[in-house]
Structures are given as C-alpha cells and as structure tokens.
Tab-separated table of C-alpha atoms and ligand atoms in Angstrom:
chain	number	residue	atom	x	y	z
A	271	MET	CA	-68.957	-2.349	-46.078
A	272	ASN	CA	-66.050	-3.863	-44.062
A	273	GLN	CA	-63.845	-4.098	-47.147
A	274	TYR	CA	-64.423	-0.410	-47.779
A	275	LEU	CA	-63.497	0.549	-44.234
A	276	ALA	CA	-60.468	-1.805	-44.344
A	277	LEU	CA	-59.249	-0.022	-47.506
A	278	CYS	CA	-59.697	3.396	-45.875
A	279	GLN	CA	-57.760	2.193	-42.784
A	280	ARG	CA	-55.038	0.660	-44.996
A	281	ILE	CA	-54.536	3.929	-46.777
A	282	ILE	CA	-54.133	5.710	-43.409
A	283	ASP	CA	-51.798	3.021	-42.015
A	284	GLU	CA	-49.702	2.313	-45.091
A	285	GLY	CA	-50.338	5.071	-47.602
A	286	GLN	CA	-47.615	7.197	-49.088
A	287	TRP	CA	-47.978	10.920	-49.883
A	288	VAL	CA	-48.017	11.591	-53.630
A	289	GLU	CA	-48.143	15.041	-55.285
A	290	ASN	CA	-50.837	15.357	-57.900
A	291	LYS	CA	-50.122	17.976	-60.577
A	292	ARG	CA	-53.635	18.104	-62.069
A	293	THR	CA	-55.413	19.037	-58.841
A	294	GLY	CA	-52.424	20.649	-57.067
A	295	LYS	CA	-53.113	18.558	-53.996
A	296	ARG	CA	-51.305	15.753	-52.232
A	297	CYS	CA	-52.943	12.328	-51.936
A	298	LEU	CA	-52.305	9.597	-49.371
A	299	THR	CA	-52.032	6.635	-51.749
A	300	VAL	CA	-51.853	2.805	-51.867
A	301	ILE	CA	-51.525	0.576	-54.932
A	302	ASN	CA	-53.872	-2.306	-55.602
A	303	ALA	CA	-57.154	-3.056	-53.951
A	304	ASP	CA	-59.579	-5.900	-54.750
A	305	LEU	CA	-63.199	-5.580	-53.747
A	306	GLU	CA	-65.937	-8.140	-54.298
A	307	TYR	CA	-69.706	-7.756	-54.243
A	308	ASP	CA	-72.259	-10.586	-54.004
A	309	VAL	CA	-74.916	-9.407	-56.461
A	310	GLY	CA	-76.670	-12.801	-56.463
A	311	ALA	CA	-77.289	-12.454	-52.725
A	312	ASN	CA	-78.295	-8.763	-53.242
A	313	GLU	CA	-75.770	-7.505	-50.687
A	314	PHE	CA	-75.778	-3.948	-51.924
A	315	PRO	CA	-72.399	-2.320	-51.051
A	316	LEU	CA	-73.918	0.997	-50.000
A	317	ILE	CA	-71.765	2.926	-47.497
A	318	THR	CA	-73.555	3.009	-44.121
A	319	THR	CA	-71.040	5.011	-42.125
A	320	ARG	CA	-72.352	8.152	-43.890
A	321	LYS	CA	-75.456	8.914	-45.920
A	322	SER	CA	-74.799	7.828	-49.483
A	323	PHE	CA	-76.651	9.329	-52.434
A	324	TYR	CA	-76.938	6.070	-54.364
A	325	LYS	CA	-79.466	7.392	-56.876
A	326	ALA	CA	-76.934	9.908	-58.142
A	327	ALA	CA	-74.426	7.017	-58.638
A	328	ILE	CA	-76.959	4.955	-60.582
A	329	ALA	CA	-78.007	8.016	-62.606
A	330	GLU	CA	-74.388	8.668	-63.515
A	331	PHE	CA	-73.956	5.066	-64.703
A	332	LEU	CA	-77.233	5.090	-66.606
A	333	GLY	CA	-75.897	8.198	-68.405
A	334	TYR	CA	-72.840	6.162	-69.455
A	335	ILE	CA	-75.119	3.339	-70.672
A	336	ARG	CA	-76.992	5.941	-72.762
A	337	GLY	CA	-73.732	7.336	-74.165
A	338	TYR	CA	-74.308	10.842	-72.788
A	339	ASP	CA	-71.612	13.463	-73.393
A	340	ASN	CA	-73.183	16.439	-71.642
A	341	ALA	CA	-73.426	17.332	-67.926
A	342	ALA	CA	-76.971	18.751	-68.456
A	343	ASP	CA	-78.242	15.313	-69.509
A	344	PHE	CA	-76.667	13.819	-66.397
A	345	ARG	CA	-78.390	16.494	-64.245
A	346	LYS	CA	-81.764	15.683	-65.813
A	347	LEU	CA	-81.322	12.069	-64.698
A	348	GLY	CA	-80.274	13.124	-61.206
A	349	ALA	CA	-76.449	13.305	-61.178
A	350	LYS	CA	-74.629	16.609	-60.743
A	351	THR	CA	-71.299	14.824	-60.667
A	352	TRP	CA	-70.072	16.068	-64.032
A	353	ASP	CA	-70.871	19.781	-63.606
A	354	ALA	CA	-67.451	20.634	-62.181
A	355	ASN	CA	-65.371	18.664	-64.678
A	356	ALA	CA	-67.418	19.948	-67.652
A	357	ASN	CA	-67.469	23.589	-66.596
A	358	GLU	CA	-64.681	24.338	-64.076
A	359	ASN	CA	-61.744	22.263	-65.251
A	360	SER	CA	-59.329	24.915	-66.569
A	361	ALA	CA	-57.509	22.659	-69.062
A	362	TRP	CA	-60.864	21.545	-70.525
A	363	LEU	CA	-62.241	25.118	-70.664
A	364	ALA	CA	-59.258	26.114	-72.847
A	365	ASN	CA	-59.614	22.994	-75.051
A	366	GLU	CA	-60.564	23.693	-78.700
A	367	HIS	CA	-62.712	20.531	-78.814
A	368	ARG	CA	-65.067	21.699	-76.042
A	369	LYS	CA	-68.447	22.342	-77.624
A	370	GLY	CA	-69.618	24.887	-75.092
A	371	SER	CA	-71.316	24.824	-71.671
A	372	ASP	CA	-71.802	21.350	-70.064
A	373	ASP	CA	-69.974	19.527	-72.879
A	374	MET	CA	-67.817	16.673	-71.516
A	375	GLY	CA	-66.393	15.575	-74.884
A	376	ARG	CA	-65.622	12.039	-75.915
A	377	VAL	CA	-65.547	10.324	-72.561
A	378	TYR	CA	-67.054	7.235	-70.915
A	379	GLY	CA	-70.359	6.295	-72.563
A	380	VAL	CA	-69.436	8.033	-75.781
A	381	GLN	CA	-66.611	5.444	-76.132
A	382	GLY	CA	-68.872	2.675	-74.831
A	383	ARG	CA	-71.658	3.286	-77.402
A	384	ALA	CA	-69.813	5.032	-80.304
A	385	TRP	CA	-66.144	4.216	-80.427
A	386	ALA	CA	-64.950	5.840	-83.671
A	387	LYS	CA	-63.494	3.464	-86.215
A	388	PRO	CA	-60.440	4.703	-88.188
A	389	ASP	CA	-62.131	3.536	-91.463
A	390	GLY	CA	-65.428	5.287	-90.704
A	391	GLY	CA	-68.476	4.560	-88.594
A	392	PHE	CA	-68.688	3.613	-84.890
A	393	VAL	CA	-68.615	0.541	-82.668
A	394	ASP	CA	-71.391	0.047	-80.161
A	395	GLN	CA	-69.523	-2.083	-77.596
A	396	LEU	CA	-72.420	-2.324	-75.115
A	397	LYS	CA	-75.010	-3.520	-77.657
A	398	LYS	CA	-72.731	-6.304	-78.840
A	399	ILE	CA	-72.268	-7.516	-75.221
A	400	VAL	CA	-76.052	-7.395	-74.511
A	401	ASP	CA	-76.809	-9.264	-77.724
A	402	ASN	CA	-74.245	-11.993	-77.070
A	403	LEU	CA	-75.181	-12.507	-73.387
A	404	SER	CA	-78.913	-12.611	-74.296
A	405	ASN	CA	-78.090	-15.531	-76.541
A	406	GLY	CA	-75.973	-17.288	-73.897
A	407	ILE	CA	-72.711	-16.364	-75.598
A	408	ASP	CA	-69.516	-15.407	-73.777
A	409	ASP	CA	-66.815	-15.113	-76.476
A	410	ARG	CA	-64.196	-14.369	-73.803
A	411	GLY	CA	-64.108	-10.818	-75.049
A	412	GLU	CA	-67.319	-9.347	-73.581
A	413	ILE	CA	-65.394	-6.167	-72.807
A	414	LEU	CA	-66.695	-2.643	-72.508
A	415	SER	CA	-63.768	-0.257	-72.629
A	416	PHE	CA	-64.066	3.510	-72.067
A	417	TYR	CA	-60.301	3.904	-72.319
A	418	ASN	CA	-59.347	5.417	-75.717
A	419	PRO	CA	-55.998	7.184	-75.544
A	420	GLY	CA	-56.426	8.364	-79.154
A	421	GLU	CA	-59.278	10.606	-77.993
A	422	PHE	CA	-58.142	11.720	-74.540
A	423	HIS	CA	-57.471	15.202	-75.930
A	424	MET	CA	-61.161	15.384	-76.907
A	425	GLY	CA	-62.615	14.810	-73.401
A	426	CYS	CA	-62.621	16.557	-70.011
A	427	LEU	CA	-61.193	13.666	-68.012
A	428	ARG	CA	-59.748	10.259	-68.680
A	429	PRO	CA	-62.109	7.515	-67.439
A	430	CYS	CA	-61.330	6.209	-63.949
A	431	MET	CA	-63.389	3.014	-64.054
A	432	HIS	CA	-62.261	2.238	-67.556
A	433	THR	CA	-63.042	-1.414	-68.408
A	434	HIS	CA	-65.837	-3.821	-67.578
A	435	THR	CA	-65.594	-7.500	-68.601
A	436	PHE	CA	-68.592	-9.843	-68.417
A	437	SER	CA	-68.238	-13.606	-68.035
A	438	LEU	CA	-70.732	-16.411	-68.223
A	439	LEU	CA	-70.534	-19.776	-66.417
A	440	GLY	CA	-73.698	-21.737	-67.116
A	441	ASP	CA	-76.478	-19.170	-66.646
A	442	THR	CA	-74.626	-17.122	-64.050
A	443	LEU	CA	-73.192	-13.792	-65.101
A	444	SER	CA	-70.173	-12.143	-63.434
A	445	LEU	CA	-68.444	-8.871	-63.895
A	446	THR	CA	-64.840	-7.742	-63.479
A	447	SER	CA	-64.388	-3.937	-63.407
A	448	TYR	CA	-61.059	-2.139	-63.516
A	449	GLN	CA	-60.340	1.299	-62.055
A	450	ARG	CA	-57.047	3.116	-62.569
A	451	SER	CA	-57.606	5.942	-60.068
A	452	CYS	CA	-59.950	6.121	-57.106
A	453	ASP	CA	-60.938	9.001	-54.787
A	454	VAL	CA	-61.844	6.677	-51.922
A	455	PRO	CA	-64.015	9.051	-49.810
A	456	LEU	CA	-66.036	10.419	-52.747
A	457	GLY	CA	-65.576	8.376	-55.917
A	458	LEU	CA	-65.536	4.918	-54.411
A	459	ASN	CA	-68.758	5.605	-52.565
A	460	PHE	CA	-70.308	5.863	-56.044
A	461	ASN	CA	-68.175	3.334	-57.900
A	462	GLN	CA	-69.121	0.429	-55.580
A	463	VAL	CA	-72.782	1.129	-56.257
A	464	GLN	CA	-72.091	1.362	-60.014
A	465	VAL	CA	-70.231	-1.956	-60.295
A	466	PHE	CA	-73.022	-3.717	-58.365
A	467	PHE	CA	-75.764	-1.964	-60.412
A	468	PHE	CA	-74.094	-2.761	-63.712
A	469	LEU	CA	-74.012	-6.536	-63.039
A	470	ALA	CA	-77.550	-6.548	-61.570
A	471	ILE	CA	-79.075	-4.657	-64.516
A	472	MET	CA	-77.130	-6.540	-67.213
A	473	ALA	CA	-78.290	-9.876	-65.686
A	474	GLN	CA	-81.868	-8.601	-65.593
A	475	ILE	CA	-82.004	-7.480	-69.224
A	476	THR	CA	-80.225	-10.558	-70.581
A	477	GLY	CA	-82.297	-13.060	-68.583
A	478	LEU	CA	-79.272	-14.398	-66.653
A	479	LYS	CA	-78.605	-14.927	-62.952
A	480	PRO	CA	-76.289	-12.388	-61.353
A	481	GLY	CA	-73.267	-13.824	-59.593
A	482	LYS	CA	-70.356	-11.826	-58.183
A	483	ALA	CA	-68.805	-8.565	-59.268
A	484	TYR	CA	-65.028	-8.130	-58.888
A	485	HIS	CA	-63.769	-4.534	-58.575
A	486	LYS	CA	-60.017	-4.070	-59.163
A	487	ILE	CA	-58.475	-0.768	-58.276
A	488	VAL	CA	-54.936	0.351	-59.002
A	489	ASN	CA	-54.318	3.787	-57.377
A	490	ALA	CA	-56.542	4.282	-54.314
A	491	HIS	CA	-56.168	7.621	-52.577
A	492	ILE	CA	-57.506	10.114	-50.060
A	493	TYR	CA	-56.888	13.784	-50.860
A	494	GLU	CA	-55.101	15.754	-48.130
A	495	ASP	CA	-58.186	17.918	-47.391
A	496	GLN	CA	-60.389	14.785	-46.890
A	497	LEU	CA	-58.081	12.942	-44.501
A	498	GLU	CA	-59.227	14.359	-41.178
A	499	LEU	CA	-62.955	13.753	-41.909
A	500	MET	CA	-62.130	10.211	-42.880
A	501	ARG	CA	-59.885	9.515	-39.850
A	502	GLU	CA	-61.736	11.396	-37.143
A	503	VAL	CA	-65.358	11.065	-38.253
A	504	GLN	CA	-66.192	8.315	-40.753
A	505	LEU	CA	-63.791	5.659	-39.412
A	506	LYS	CA	-64.980	6.216	-35.828
A	507	ARG	CA	-68.505	5.072	-36.776
A	508	LYS	CA	-69.852	1.506	-36.599
A	509	PRO	CA	-71.259	0.155	-39.901
A	510	TYR	CA	-74.881	-1.141	-40.276
A	511	PRO	CA	-75.865	-4.244	-42.239
A	512	SER	CA	-76.028	-4.032	-46.037
A	513	PRO	CA	-79.325	-2.883	-47.562
A	514	LYS	CA	-80.875	-4.438	-50.681
A	515	LEU	CA	-81.210	-2.779	-54.109
A	516	ILE	CA	-84.673	-3.093	-55.612
A	517	ILE	CA	-84.898	-2.635	-59.414
A	518	ASN	CA	-88.210	-2.343	-61.298
A	519	PRO	CA	-88.721	-5.821	-62.857
A	520	GLU	CA	-90.384	-4.147	-65.895
A	521	ILE	CA	-86.898	-3.091	-67.125
A	522	LYS	CA	-86.290	-5.855	-69.689
A	523	SER	CA	-84.014	-4.512	-72.412
A	524	LEU	CA	-81.280	-2.095	-73.340
A	525	LYS	CA	-83.984	-0.074	-75.168
A	526	ASP	CA	-85.907	0.263	-71.836
A	527	LEU	CA	-82.703	1.656	-70.195
A	528	GLU	CA	-82.201	4.011	-73.118
A	529	THR	CA	-85.769	5.355	-73.183
A	530	TRP	CA	-88.059	5.422	-70.176
A	531	VAL	CA	-86.067	4.405	-67.073
A	532	THR	CA	-85.738	7.030	-64.350
A	533	MET	CA	-84.468	6.991	-60.797
A	534	ASP	CA	-88.004	6.105	-59.650
A	535	ASP	CA	-87.315	2.624	-60.929
A	536	PHE	CA	-84.754	2.066	-58.151
A	537	SER	CA	-85.050	1.923	-54.406
A	538	VAL	CA	-83.256	0.474	-51.418
A	539	GLU	CA	-84.689	-1.704	-48.644
A	540	GLY	CA	-83.255	-1.567	-45.142
A	541	TYR	CA	-80.835	1.346	-45.556
A	542	GLN	CA	-79.677	2.380	-42.074
A	543	HIS	CA	-76.922	4.956	-42.144
A	544	HIS	CA	-75.041	7.592	-40.139
A	545	GLU	CA	-75.229	11.318	-40.960
A	546	ALA	CA	-73.948	12.705	-44.279
A	547	ILE	CA	-70.312	13.910	-44.488
A	548	ALA	CA	-69.483	16.702	-46.984
A	549	TYR	CA	-66.046	15.652	-48.280
A	550	PRO	CA	-64.155	18.271	-50.338
A	551	PHE	CA	-64.099	17.607	-54.105
A	552	SER	CA	-61.000	18.282	-56.214
A	553	VAL	CA	-61.300	19.411	-59.838
B	1303	LIG	N1	-61.669	14.367	-57.518
B	1303	LIG	C1	-62.607	13.659	-58.100
B	1303	LIG	N2	-63.205	12.660	-57.435
B	1303	LIG	C2	-64.164	11.920	-57.985
B	1303	LIG	O1	-64.651	10.984	-57.295
B	1303	LIG	C3	-64.539	12.173	-59.341
B	1303	LIG	C4	-63.944	13.223	-60.023
B	1303	LIG	N3	-62.959	13.977	-59.395
B	1303	LIG	N4	-64.302	13.594	-61.283
B	1303	LIG	C5	-65.242	12.769	-62.073
B	1303	LIG	C6	-66.180	12.032	-61.210
B	1303	LIG	C7	-67.325	12.803	-60.574
B	1303	LIG	N5	-67.556	12.013	-59.385
B	1303	LIG	C8	-68.174	12.546	-58.250
B	1303	LIG	C9	-68.486	13.893	-58.151
B	1303	LIG	C10	-69.118	14.409	-57.019
B	1303	LIG	C11	-69.433	13.581	-56.012
B	1303	LIG	C12	-70.147	14.157	-54.794
B	1303	LIG	O2	-70.170	15.348	-54.633
B	1303	LIG	N6	-70.745	13.371	-53.960
B	1303	LIG	C13	-71.392	13.838	-52.742
B	1303	LIG	C14	-72.846	14.174	-52.918
B	1303	LIG	C15	-73.518	13.729	-54.131
B	1303	LIG	C16	-75.006	14.167	-54.249
B	1303	LIG	O3	-75.508	14.968	-53.458
B	1303	LIG	O4	-75.645	13.717	-55.225
B	1303	LIG	C17	-71.253	12.730	-51.710
B	1303	LIG	O5	-71.356	13.105	-50.517
B	1303	LIG	O6	-71.091	11.588	-52.025
B	1303	LIG	C18	-69.200	12.229	-56.081
B	1303	LIG	C19	-68.540	11.688	-57.209
B	1303	LIG	C20	-66.655	10.901	-59.313
B	1303	LIG	N7	-65.532	11.442	-60.003
B	1304	LIG	O1	-65.647	7.266	-61.253
B	1304	LIG	C1	-64.722	7.958	-60.810
B	1304	LIG	C2	-64.195	9.019	-61.481
B	1304	LIG	C3	-63.183	9.780	-60.917
B	1304	LIG	N1	-62.653	9.377	-59.721
B	1304	LIG	C4	-61.537	10.193	-59.170
B	1304	LIG	C5	-60.196	9.577	-59.068
B	1304	LIG	C6	-59.284	10.827	-59.065
B	1304	LIG	O2	-59.242	11.398	-57.738
B	1304	LIG	C7	-60.018	11.814	-60.017
B	1304	LIG	C8	-59.504	11.728	-61.447
B	1304	LIG	O3	-58.291	12.239	-61.510
B	1304	LIG	P1	-57.124	11.692	-62.471
B	1304	LIG	O4	-56.057	12.715	-62.353
B	1304	LIG	O5	-57.684	11.611	-63.872
B	1304	LIG	O6	-56.705	10.348	-61.966
B	1304	LIG	O7	-61.357	11.320	-59.938
B	1304	LIG	C9	-63.139	8.303	-59.039
B	1304	LIG	O8	-62.693	7.956	-57.917
B	1304	LIG	N2	-64.131	7.591	-59.600
C-alpha cells in the first residue's frame, strides 16, 4: 500500500503534464515505476485508502485467462470494465472489424489463448506455460504476451499490462509483469490485484509455491480530472494493514479456471478500508 501512495505522491511532486490525443485530456505523468508484491506471504496489495472492488479486478483477469473477446462475457463474470471501450470508443465504433455490440476484438486474452500464426492455426501461450510449470520446467521463455502490433487494428484498445513472464527457482514461482501505460487512480487499483492474483493462481494450479511478483510500469499517470480527488482526498487518508486473499483450494487446473470458477471462489480476510472514491474514467 505504501508503494502505491508513494507513486501517487511522486506523480504529484515530480510529474510533467502531457497532452493525450486519444482521450483529449492532459495527464500528470512520470516514467518508470517498480512495484513488488509478496505473494508467498499473502500480502494482498489491495488499496485501503478507498474501497476497492477487487472482485471486478479478478473477474477481468479471469476473462483474459479464458480468452474472452466480448464485454458481455466480462459482465457475466462480474466486471463492467470493458463496457465503455467496447461500446463508447468512437474510433472502435467506426472500425470495420468490430463485430457488433460488446465486441472488443482481438485484444488481451484472445492473443494469450489464440495468437494467430501466419501459416495457419493458433498458439495457446497460456496452456504451454501451465504445462511446462506443472512439470517443473522453466525454459526461460515462459512468456505470455498480449502485445500483437499486427492485430492492433482489430481490437478496441492496445493492452496496457502486456507481458507476463514466469520464472522458477527450485519450487518457487515468481512473476514479472510489464505495463506500458497506467491510469494510477483507476487502473492500478485493479492491476495490482491482477498481478498478485495471477501469480497466486498459477502457483496453485501448477503445484508450486508462490514467491514474489514484480510489476514494472513505464508511463504512470493521473488524468487532469482525477488530480484533485487524489491530492485532497485519497492522499490525506491513513492506510490500513494489507488484507489476505483467500482462493478456493478446489481450483486445481486451467480447466477449472475455464469452466466452473466464479467470483464466489475468492474472498478477502481483514479488509479495512476508507470510503469509496468515484474517480472519473476516460474513454
Ligand atoms: N482510462 C482508462 N483507465 C483504465 O484504467 C482502463 C481503461 N481506460 N480502459 C481499459 C481498462 C478498463 N479498466 C477499468 C475500467 C473501469 C474501472 C472502474 O470504474 N473502477 C471503479 C469501480 C469498479 C466497480 O464498481 O466494479 C473503481 O472505483 O475502481 C476500473 C478499471 C482499466 N482500464
Ligand atoms: O489494465 C489497464 C488498462 C488500461 N489502463 C489505462 C492506462 C491508460 O490511461 C488507458 C489506456 O490508454 P492508452 O492510450 O492506450 O495508453 O487505460 C490501465 O491503467 N490499466
């Protein structure tokens, strides 16, 4: 929690104003942030200085694991986060590849589970990683990449958290996640949960011990219309200790994640938090 607040404060103290064409808003911006989460110790990096809807963050990531390409499927799991980008993003609405209402196109999980090969067929990146790790193999290329520039024109948004690399030392699994662009008040609140969750669940289904997750962010920003709430409200609050993430131990395989898992299989223990803050969202 302290590293999150330190990043927010750093953006306020050292950030530079950058115009963003896509949203038409200015962002106070810093470059390079390194966050670290101790998944082995179950120090769940859930924001405590406002109420955080962690189930929506987990639901969104589970949708990526399942390779979803449709905001309606995300909603069914419990995440409304793709509604705006699928249905209100003007460039995407005018795109000939959009397959109608709620379609997100070839983004995130589609690339993770079905990266199109130029010579036909698809690559399931995630299944290969799960199979290798389950057999104790780290080939130094256990990489899940959502970033496919050849198909950017077929999706509503380029992935922000775009690459996840798993590493094995003995029977301890770690994860390094890369993020090119980060909306710190809204997106990071979710992304921290997702990086932690991804390592925790991958360790669980591969029979390994979770170690640490390393979250590397390039462009970290606060939109101009979020700044006052961050400076005058959220940063004036004192954080509470980290809660713990409880995952149903019956989840034992990628198939389980793909078929029966719902948000009822996740809970938090000891989550003390301040009141919710409704930050503006930019499409
Ligand atoms: N400008 C922008 N920021 C983002 O963080 C972002 C995007 N766009 N586009 C793609 C996804 C969608 N994400 C989102 C979208 C909405 C919320 C959001 O509204 N969060 C609220 C409440 C969530 C709820 O009730 O479930 C929050 O207070 O955290 C968070 C992340 C993250 N990403
Ligand atoms: O997981 C996510 C997804 C998106 N974001 C934020 C970061 C930016 O504010 C926008 C994406 O805009 P780009 O113009 O494509 O950079 O969404 C996030 O923080 N986390």
